[in-house]
GROMACS .gro file of C-alpha atoms in nm:
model
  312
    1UNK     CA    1   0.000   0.000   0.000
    2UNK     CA    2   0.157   0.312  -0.095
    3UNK     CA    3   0.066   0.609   0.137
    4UNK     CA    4   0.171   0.978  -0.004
    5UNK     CA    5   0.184   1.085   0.349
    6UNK     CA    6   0.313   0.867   0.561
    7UNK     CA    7   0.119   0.709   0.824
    8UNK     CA    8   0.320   0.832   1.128
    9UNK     CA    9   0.270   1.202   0.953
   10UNK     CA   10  -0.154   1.123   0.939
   11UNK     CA   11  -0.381   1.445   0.829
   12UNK     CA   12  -0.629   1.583   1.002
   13UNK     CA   13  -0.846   1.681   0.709
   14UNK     CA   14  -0.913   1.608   0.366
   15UNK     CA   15  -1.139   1.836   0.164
   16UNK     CA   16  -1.327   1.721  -0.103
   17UNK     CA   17  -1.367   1.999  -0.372
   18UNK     CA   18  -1.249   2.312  -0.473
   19UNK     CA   19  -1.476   2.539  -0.512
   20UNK     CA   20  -1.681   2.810  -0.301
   21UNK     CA   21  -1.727   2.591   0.033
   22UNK     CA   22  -1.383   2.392  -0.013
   23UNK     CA   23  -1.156   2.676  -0.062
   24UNK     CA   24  -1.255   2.902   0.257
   25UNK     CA   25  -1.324   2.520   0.483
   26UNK     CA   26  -0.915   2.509   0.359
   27UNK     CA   27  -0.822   2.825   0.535
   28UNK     CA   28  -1.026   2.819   0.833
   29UNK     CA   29  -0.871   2.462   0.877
   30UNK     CA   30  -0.493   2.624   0.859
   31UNK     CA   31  -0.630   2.936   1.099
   32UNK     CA   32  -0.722   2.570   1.374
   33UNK     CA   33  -0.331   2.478   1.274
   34UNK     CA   34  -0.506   2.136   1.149
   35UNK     CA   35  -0.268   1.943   0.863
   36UNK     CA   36  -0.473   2.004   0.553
   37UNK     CA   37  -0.526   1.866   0.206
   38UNK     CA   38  -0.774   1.969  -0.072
   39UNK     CA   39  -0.853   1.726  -0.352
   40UNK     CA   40  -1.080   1.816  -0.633
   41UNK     CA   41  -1.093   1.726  -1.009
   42UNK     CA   42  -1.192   2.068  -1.147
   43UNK     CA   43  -1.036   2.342  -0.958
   44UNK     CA   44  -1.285   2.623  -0.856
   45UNK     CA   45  -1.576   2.427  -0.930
   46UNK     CA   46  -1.902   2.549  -1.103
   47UNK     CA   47  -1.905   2.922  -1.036
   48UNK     CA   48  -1.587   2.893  -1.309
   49UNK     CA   49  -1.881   2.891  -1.577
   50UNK     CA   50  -2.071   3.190  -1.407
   51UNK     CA   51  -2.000   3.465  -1.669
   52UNK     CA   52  -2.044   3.723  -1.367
   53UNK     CA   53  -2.083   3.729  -1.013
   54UNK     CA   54  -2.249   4.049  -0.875
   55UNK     CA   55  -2.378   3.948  -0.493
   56UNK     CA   56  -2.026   3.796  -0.325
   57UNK     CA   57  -1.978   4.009  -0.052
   58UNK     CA   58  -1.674   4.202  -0.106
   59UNK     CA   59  -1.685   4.253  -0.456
   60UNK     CA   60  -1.908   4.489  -0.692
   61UNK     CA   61  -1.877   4.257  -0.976
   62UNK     CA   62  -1.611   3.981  -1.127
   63UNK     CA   63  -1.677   3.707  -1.363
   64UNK     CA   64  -1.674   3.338  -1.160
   65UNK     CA   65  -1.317   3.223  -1.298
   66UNK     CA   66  -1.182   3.568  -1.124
   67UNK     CA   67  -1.329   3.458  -0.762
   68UNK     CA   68  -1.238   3.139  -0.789
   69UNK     CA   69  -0.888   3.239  -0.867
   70UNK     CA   70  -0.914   3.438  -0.544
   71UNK     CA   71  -1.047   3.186  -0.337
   72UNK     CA   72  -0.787   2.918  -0.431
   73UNK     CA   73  -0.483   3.184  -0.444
   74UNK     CA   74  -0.579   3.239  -0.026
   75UNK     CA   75  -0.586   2.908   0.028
   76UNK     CA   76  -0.203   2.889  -0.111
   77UNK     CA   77  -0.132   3.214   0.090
   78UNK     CA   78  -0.210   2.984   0.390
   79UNK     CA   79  -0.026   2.715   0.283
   80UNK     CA   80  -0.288   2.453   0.226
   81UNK     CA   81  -0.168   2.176  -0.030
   82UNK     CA   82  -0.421   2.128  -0.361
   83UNK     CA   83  -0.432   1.821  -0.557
   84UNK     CA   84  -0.612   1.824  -0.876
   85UNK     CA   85  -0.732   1.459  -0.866
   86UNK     CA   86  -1.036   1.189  -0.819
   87UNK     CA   87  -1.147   1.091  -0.513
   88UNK     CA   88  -1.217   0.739  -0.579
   89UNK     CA   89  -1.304   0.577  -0.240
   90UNK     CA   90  -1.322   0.658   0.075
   91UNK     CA   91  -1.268   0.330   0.342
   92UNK     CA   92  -1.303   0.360   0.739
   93UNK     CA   93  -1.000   0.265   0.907
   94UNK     CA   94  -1.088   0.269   1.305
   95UNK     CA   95  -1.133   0.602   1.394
   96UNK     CA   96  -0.969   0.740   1.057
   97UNK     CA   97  -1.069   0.717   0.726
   98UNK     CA   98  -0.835   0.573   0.414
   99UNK     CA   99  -0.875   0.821   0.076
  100UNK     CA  100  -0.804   0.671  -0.264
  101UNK     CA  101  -0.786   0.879  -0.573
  102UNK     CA  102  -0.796   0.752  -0.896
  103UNK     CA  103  -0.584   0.979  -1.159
  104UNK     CA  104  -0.301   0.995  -0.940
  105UNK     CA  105  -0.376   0.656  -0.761
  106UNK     CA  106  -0.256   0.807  -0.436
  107UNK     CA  107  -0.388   0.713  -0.105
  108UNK     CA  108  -0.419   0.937   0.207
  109UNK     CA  109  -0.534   0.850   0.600
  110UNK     CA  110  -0.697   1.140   0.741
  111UNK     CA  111  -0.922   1.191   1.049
  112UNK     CA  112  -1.187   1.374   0.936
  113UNK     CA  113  -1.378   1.487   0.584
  114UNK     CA  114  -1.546   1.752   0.400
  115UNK     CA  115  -1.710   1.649   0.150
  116UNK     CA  116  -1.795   2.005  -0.065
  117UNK     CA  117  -1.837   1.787  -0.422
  118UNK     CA  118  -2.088   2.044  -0.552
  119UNK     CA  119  -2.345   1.976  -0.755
  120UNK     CA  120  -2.375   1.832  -1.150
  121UNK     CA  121  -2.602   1.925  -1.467
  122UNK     CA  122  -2.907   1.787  -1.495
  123UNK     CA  123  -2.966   1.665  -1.833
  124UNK     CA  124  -3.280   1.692  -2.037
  125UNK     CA  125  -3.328   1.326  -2.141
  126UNK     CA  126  -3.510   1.388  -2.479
  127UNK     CA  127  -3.434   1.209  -2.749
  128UNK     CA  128  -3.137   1.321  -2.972
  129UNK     CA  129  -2.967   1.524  -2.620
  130UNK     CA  130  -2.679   1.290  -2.580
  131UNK     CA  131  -2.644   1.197  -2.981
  132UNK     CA  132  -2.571   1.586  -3.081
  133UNK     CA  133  -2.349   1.657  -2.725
  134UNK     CA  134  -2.042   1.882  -2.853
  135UNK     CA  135  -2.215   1.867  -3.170
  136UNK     CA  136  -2.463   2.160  -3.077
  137UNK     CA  137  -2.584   2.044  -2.748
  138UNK     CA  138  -2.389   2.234  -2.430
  139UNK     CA  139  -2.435   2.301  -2.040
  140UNK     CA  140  -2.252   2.594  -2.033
  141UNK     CA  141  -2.274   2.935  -2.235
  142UNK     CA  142  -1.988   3.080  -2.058
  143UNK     CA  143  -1.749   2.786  -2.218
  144UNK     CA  144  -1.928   2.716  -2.554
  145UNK     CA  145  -2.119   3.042  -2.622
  146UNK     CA  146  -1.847   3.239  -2.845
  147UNK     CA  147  -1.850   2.925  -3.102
  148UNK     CA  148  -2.243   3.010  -3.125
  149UNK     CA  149  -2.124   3.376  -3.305
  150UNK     CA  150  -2.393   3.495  -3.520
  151UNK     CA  151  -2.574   3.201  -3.491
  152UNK     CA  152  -2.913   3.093  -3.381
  153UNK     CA  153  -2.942   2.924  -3.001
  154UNK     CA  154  -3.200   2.776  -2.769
  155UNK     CA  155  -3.196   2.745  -2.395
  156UNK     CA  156  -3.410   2.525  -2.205
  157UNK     CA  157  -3.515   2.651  -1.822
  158UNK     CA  158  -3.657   2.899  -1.676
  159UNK     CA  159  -3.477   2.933  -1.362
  160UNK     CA  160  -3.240   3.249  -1.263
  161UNK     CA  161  -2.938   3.089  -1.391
  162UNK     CA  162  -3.103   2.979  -1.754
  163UNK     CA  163  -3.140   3.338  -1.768
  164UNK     CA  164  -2.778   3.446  -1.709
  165UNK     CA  165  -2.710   3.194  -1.948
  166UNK     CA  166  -2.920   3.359  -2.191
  167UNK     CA  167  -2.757   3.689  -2.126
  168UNK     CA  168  -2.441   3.547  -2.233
  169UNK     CA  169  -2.549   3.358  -2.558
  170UNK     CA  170  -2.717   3.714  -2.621
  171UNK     CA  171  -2.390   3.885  -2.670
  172UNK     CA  172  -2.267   3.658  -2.948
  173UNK     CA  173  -2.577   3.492  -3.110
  174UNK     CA  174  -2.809   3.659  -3.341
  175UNK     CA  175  -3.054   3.456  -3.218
  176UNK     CA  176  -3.176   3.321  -2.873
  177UNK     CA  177  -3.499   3.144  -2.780
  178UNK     CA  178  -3.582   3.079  -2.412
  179UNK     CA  179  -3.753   2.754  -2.396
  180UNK     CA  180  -3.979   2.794  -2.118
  181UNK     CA  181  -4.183   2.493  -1.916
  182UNK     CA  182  -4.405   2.703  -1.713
  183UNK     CA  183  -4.353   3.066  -1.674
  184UNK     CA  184  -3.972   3.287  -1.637
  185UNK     CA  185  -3.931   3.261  -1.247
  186UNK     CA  186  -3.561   3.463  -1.321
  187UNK     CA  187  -3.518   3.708  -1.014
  188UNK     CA  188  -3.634   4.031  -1.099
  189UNK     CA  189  -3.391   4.243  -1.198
  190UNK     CA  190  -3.241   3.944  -1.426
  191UNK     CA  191  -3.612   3.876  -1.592
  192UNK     CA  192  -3.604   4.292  -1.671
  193UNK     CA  193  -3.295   4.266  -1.801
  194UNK     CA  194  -3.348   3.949  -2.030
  195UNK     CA  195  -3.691   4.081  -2.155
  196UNK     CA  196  -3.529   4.375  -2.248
  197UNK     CA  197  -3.272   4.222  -2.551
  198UNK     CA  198  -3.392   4.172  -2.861
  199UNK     CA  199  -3.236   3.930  -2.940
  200UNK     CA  200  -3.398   3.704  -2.751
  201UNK     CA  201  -3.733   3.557  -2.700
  202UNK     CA  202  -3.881   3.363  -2.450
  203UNK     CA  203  -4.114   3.114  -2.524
  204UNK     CA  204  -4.366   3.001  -2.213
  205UNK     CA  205  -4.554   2.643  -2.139
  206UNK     CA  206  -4.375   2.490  -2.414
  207UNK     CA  207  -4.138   2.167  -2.349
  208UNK     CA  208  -3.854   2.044  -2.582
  209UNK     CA  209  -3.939   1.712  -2.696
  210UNK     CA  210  -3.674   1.636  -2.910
  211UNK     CA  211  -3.335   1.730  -3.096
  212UNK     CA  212  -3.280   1.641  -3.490
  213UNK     CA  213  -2.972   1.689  -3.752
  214UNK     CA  214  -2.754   1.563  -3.942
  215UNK     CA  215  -2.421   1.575  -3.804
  216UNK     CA  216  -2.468   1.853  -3.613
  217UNK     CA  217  -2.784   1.976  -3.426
  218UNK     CA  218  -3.037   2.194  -3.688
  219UNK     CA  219  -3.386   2.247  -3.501
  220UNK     CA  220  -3.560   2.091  -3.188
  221UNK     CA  221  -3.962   1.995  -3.152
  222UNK     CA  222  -4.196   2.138  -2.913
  223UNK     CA  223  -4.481   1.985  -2.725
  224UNK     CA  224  -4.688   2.178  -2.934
  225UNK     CA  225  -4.719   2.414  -3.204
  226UNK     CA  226  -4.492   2.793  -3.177
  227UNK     CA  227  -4.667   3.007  -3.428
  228UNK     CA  228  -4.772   2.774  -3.655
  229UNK     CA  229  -4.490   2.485  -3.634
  230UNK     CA  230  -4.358   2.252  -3.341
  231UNK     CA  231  -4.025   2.331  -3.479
  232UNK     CA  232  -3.801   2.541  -3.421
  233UNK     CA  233  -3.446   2.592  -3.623
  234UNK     CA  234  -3.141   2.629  -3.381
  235UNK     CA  235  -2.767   2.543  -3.461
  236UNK     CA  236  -2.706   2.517  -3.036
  237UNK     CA  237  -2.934   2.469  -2.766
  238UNK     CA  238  -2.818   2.507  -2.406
  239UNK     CA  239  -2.952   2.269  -2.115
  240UNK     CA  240  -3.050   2.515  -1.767
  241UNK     CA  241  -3.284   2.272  -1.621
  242UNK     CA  242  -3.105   2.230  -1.252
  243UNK     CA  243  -2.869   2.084  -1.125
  244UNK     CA  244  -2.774   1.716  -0.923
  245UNK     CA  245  -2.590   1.672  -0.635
  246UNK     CA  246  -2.280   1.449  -0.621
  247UNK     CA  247  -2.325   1.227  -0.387
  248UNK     CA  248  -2.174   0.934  -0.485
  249UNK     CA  249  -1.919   0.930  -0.193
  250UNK     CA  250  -2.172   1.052   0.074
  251UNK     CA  251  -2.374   0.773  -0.014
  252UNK     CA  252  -2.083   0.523   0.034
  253UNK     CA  253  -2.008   0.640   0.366
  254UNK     CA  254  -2.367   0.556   0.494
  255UNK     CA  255  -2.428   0.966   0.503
  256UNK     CA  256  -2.796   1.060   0.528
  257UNK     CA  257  -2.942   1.240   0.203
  258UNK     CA  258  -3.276   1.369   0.180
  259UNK     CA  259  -3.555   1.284  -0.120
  260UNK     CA  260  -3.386   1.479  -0.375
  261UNK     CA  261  -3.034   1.325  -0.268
  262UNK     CA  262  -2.864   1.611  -0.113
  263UNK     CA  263  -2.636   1.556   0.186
  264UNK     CA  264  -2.841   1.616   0.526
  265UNK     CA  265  -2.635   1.851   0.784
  266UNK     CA  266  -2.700   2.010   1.083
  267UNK     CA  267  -2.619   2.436   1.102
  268UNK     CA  268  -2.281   2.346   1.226
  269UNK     CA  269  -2.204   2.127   0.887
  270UNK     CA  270  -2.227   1.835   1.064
  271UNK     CA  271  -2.336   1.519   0.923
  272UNK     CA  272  -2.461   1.195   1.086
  273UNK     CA  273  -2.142   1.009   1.022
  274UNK     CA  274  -1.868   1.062   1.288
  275UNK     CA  275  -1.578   1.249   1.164
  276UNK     CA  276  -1.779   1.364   0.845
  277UNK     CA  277  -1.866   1.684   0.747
  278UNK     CA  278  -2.016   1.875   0.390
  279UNK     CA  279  -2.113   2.202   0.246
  280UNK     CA  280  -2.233   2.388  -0.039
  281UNK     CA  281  -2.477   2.272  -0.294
  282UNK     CA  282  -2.417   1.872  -0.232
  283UNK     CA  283  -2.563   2.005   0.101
  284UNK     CA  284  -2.964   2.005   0.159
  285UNK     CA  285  -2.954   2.389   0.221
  286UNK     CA  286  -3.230   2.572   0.006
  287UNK     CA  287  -3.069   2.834  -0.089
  288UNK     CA  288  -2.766   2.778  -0.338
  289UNK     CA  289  -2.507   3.016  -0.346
  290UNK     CA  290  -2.160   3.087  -0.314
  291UNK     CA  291  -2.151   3.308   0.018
  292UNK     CA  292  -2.417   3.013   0.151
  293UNK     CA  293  -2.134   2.760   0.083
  294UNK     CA  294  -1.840   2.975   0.193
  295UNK     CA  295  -2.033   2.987   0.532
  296UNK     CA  296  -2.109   2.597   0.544
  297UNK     CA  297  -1.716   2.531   0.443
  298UNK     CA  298  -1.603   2.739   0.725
  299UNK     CA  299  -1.836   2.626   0.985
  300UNK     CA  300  -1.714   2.267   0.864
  301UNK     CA  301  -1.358   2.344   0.958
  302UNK     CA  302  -1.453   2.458   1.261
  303UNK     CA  303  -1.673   2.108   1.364
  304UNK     CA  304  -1.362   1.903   1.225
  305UNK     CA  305  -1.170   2.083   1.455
  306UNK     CA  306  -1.371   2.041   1.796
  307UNK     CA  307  -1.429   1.707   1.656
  308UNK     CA  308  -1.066   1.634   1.638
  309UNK     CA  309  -1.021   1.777   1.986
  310UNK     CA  310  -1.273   1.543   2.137
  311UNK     CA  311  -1.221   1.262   1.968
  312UNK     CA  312  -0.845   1.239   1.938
   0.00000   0.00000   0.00000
């Protein structure tokens, strides 16, 4: 068994993403003085994509790569090693708990967790989605939106975030449709805002049954008819639908997740595994944001550390 840290030299904590709840859990945990790692695949996680980020305290306005780049550049300042790998597995070992990753194939023994995985995109599951994926079909308009230049896009979702994602598309495409299921629940000053380009129209109580081309994506079908046709000619169509917790190594701990599989904690962080903690979106909070998750992550550090005290 080859251990990366050896097991006389055990760490107190391993976090579990790098993003808005694992980067500030890192620097709380060096401000306890415990021995800290951070693993996570994608550094900075989703707010990356977020083309700008206008309600982190702190900051008037910054696109989501720029705070993330702040986030992880204090958690260097404090001295907190990052690993850009795969947790694989996660194995109790007494009172500690055995890491595995997978890219690296490393293995660490630490004595507690954060788990602060994030969440995932949900995916539309109509026909033709997966078939035309990088072909036309994206999750992101922040990543894929300039290839969309001049051209005519969909977005499915309704949701606050489909409508940032709109926003974006809007400043390249000549074209952007808002595919609607119910009604634009945007927050306000976003729904002004997107009702205001003209560019872009949103079209309500309609659902995207399908996605057709050749080789690459050329129109979708509606449920039902949008003046005069259930079809509707897009070279890209963007999925906003929501998002999916990942939970996969929650689950494998025996950590208790609620209907919609988030991660259940208590206000301290605190799940009901000993020596197991979580925050941000993978977390059941209602309320998803990055200052909501910076909170959780710190308030983590801070259990693992009177855990560690009592326990050990």
């Amino acid at each position: 068994m080859r251990l990366d840290i050896p097991m006389t030299k055990k760490l107190d904590l391993v976090i579990i993403g790098g993003g808005c709840a694992g980067y500030p859990a890192a620097v709380y945990a060096s401000r306890f003085n415990l021995k800290t790692l951070v693993i996570a695949k994608e550094q900075g996680g989703l707010i990356t994509t977020t083309h700008l980020v206008e309600n982190f305290p702190g900051f008037i306005a910054l696109t989501g790569q720029e705070l993330a780049d702040k986030l992880k550049a204090q958690v260097e300042a404090n001295n907190v090693p990052i690993e850009t790998d795969v947790v694989s597995s996660i194995e109790k070992k007494g009172k500690e708990y055995l890491i595995k990753t997978s890219l690296e194939e490393k293995e660490y023994l630490t004595k507690t967790v954060i788990i602060a995985t994030g969440t995932k995109h949900r995916h539309l599951d109509a026909p033709g989605e997966k078939e035309f994926q990088g072909k036309g079909v994206s999750y992101c308009a922040t990543c894929d939106g300039p290839l969309f230049k001049n051209k005519v896009v969909g977005i499915v979702g309704g949701s606050d975030s489909a409508a940032k994602e709109a926003m974006v598309l809007a400043q390249n495409s000549k074209k952007v449709y808002m595919f609607v299921r119910s009604t634009l629940k945007a927050e306000p000053i976003n729904a002004d805002r997107i009702r205001k380009l003209k560019n872009v129209e949103i079209i309500e109580g309609v659902k995207v049954n399908e996605l057709k081309g050749d080789k690459f994506l050329s129109h979708v079908v509606l449920d039902k008819e949008y003046k005069g046709s259930s079809k509707v000619d897009v070279q890209g169509l963007f999925i906003a639908i929501g998002m999916l917790p990942q939970n996969e190594l929650a689950t494998s701990l025996g950590v208790k997740l609620n209907k919609v599989g988030e991660v259940i904690i208590d206000r301290n962080s605190v799940t009901n595994v000993d020596g197991i903690f979580a925050a941000g979106d993978v977390t059941d909070t209602p309320w998803k944001q990055g200052v909501i998750g910076s909170a959780q992550g710190s308030a983590a550090a801070n259990s693992a550390f009177e855990y560690i005290n009592n326990k050990f």
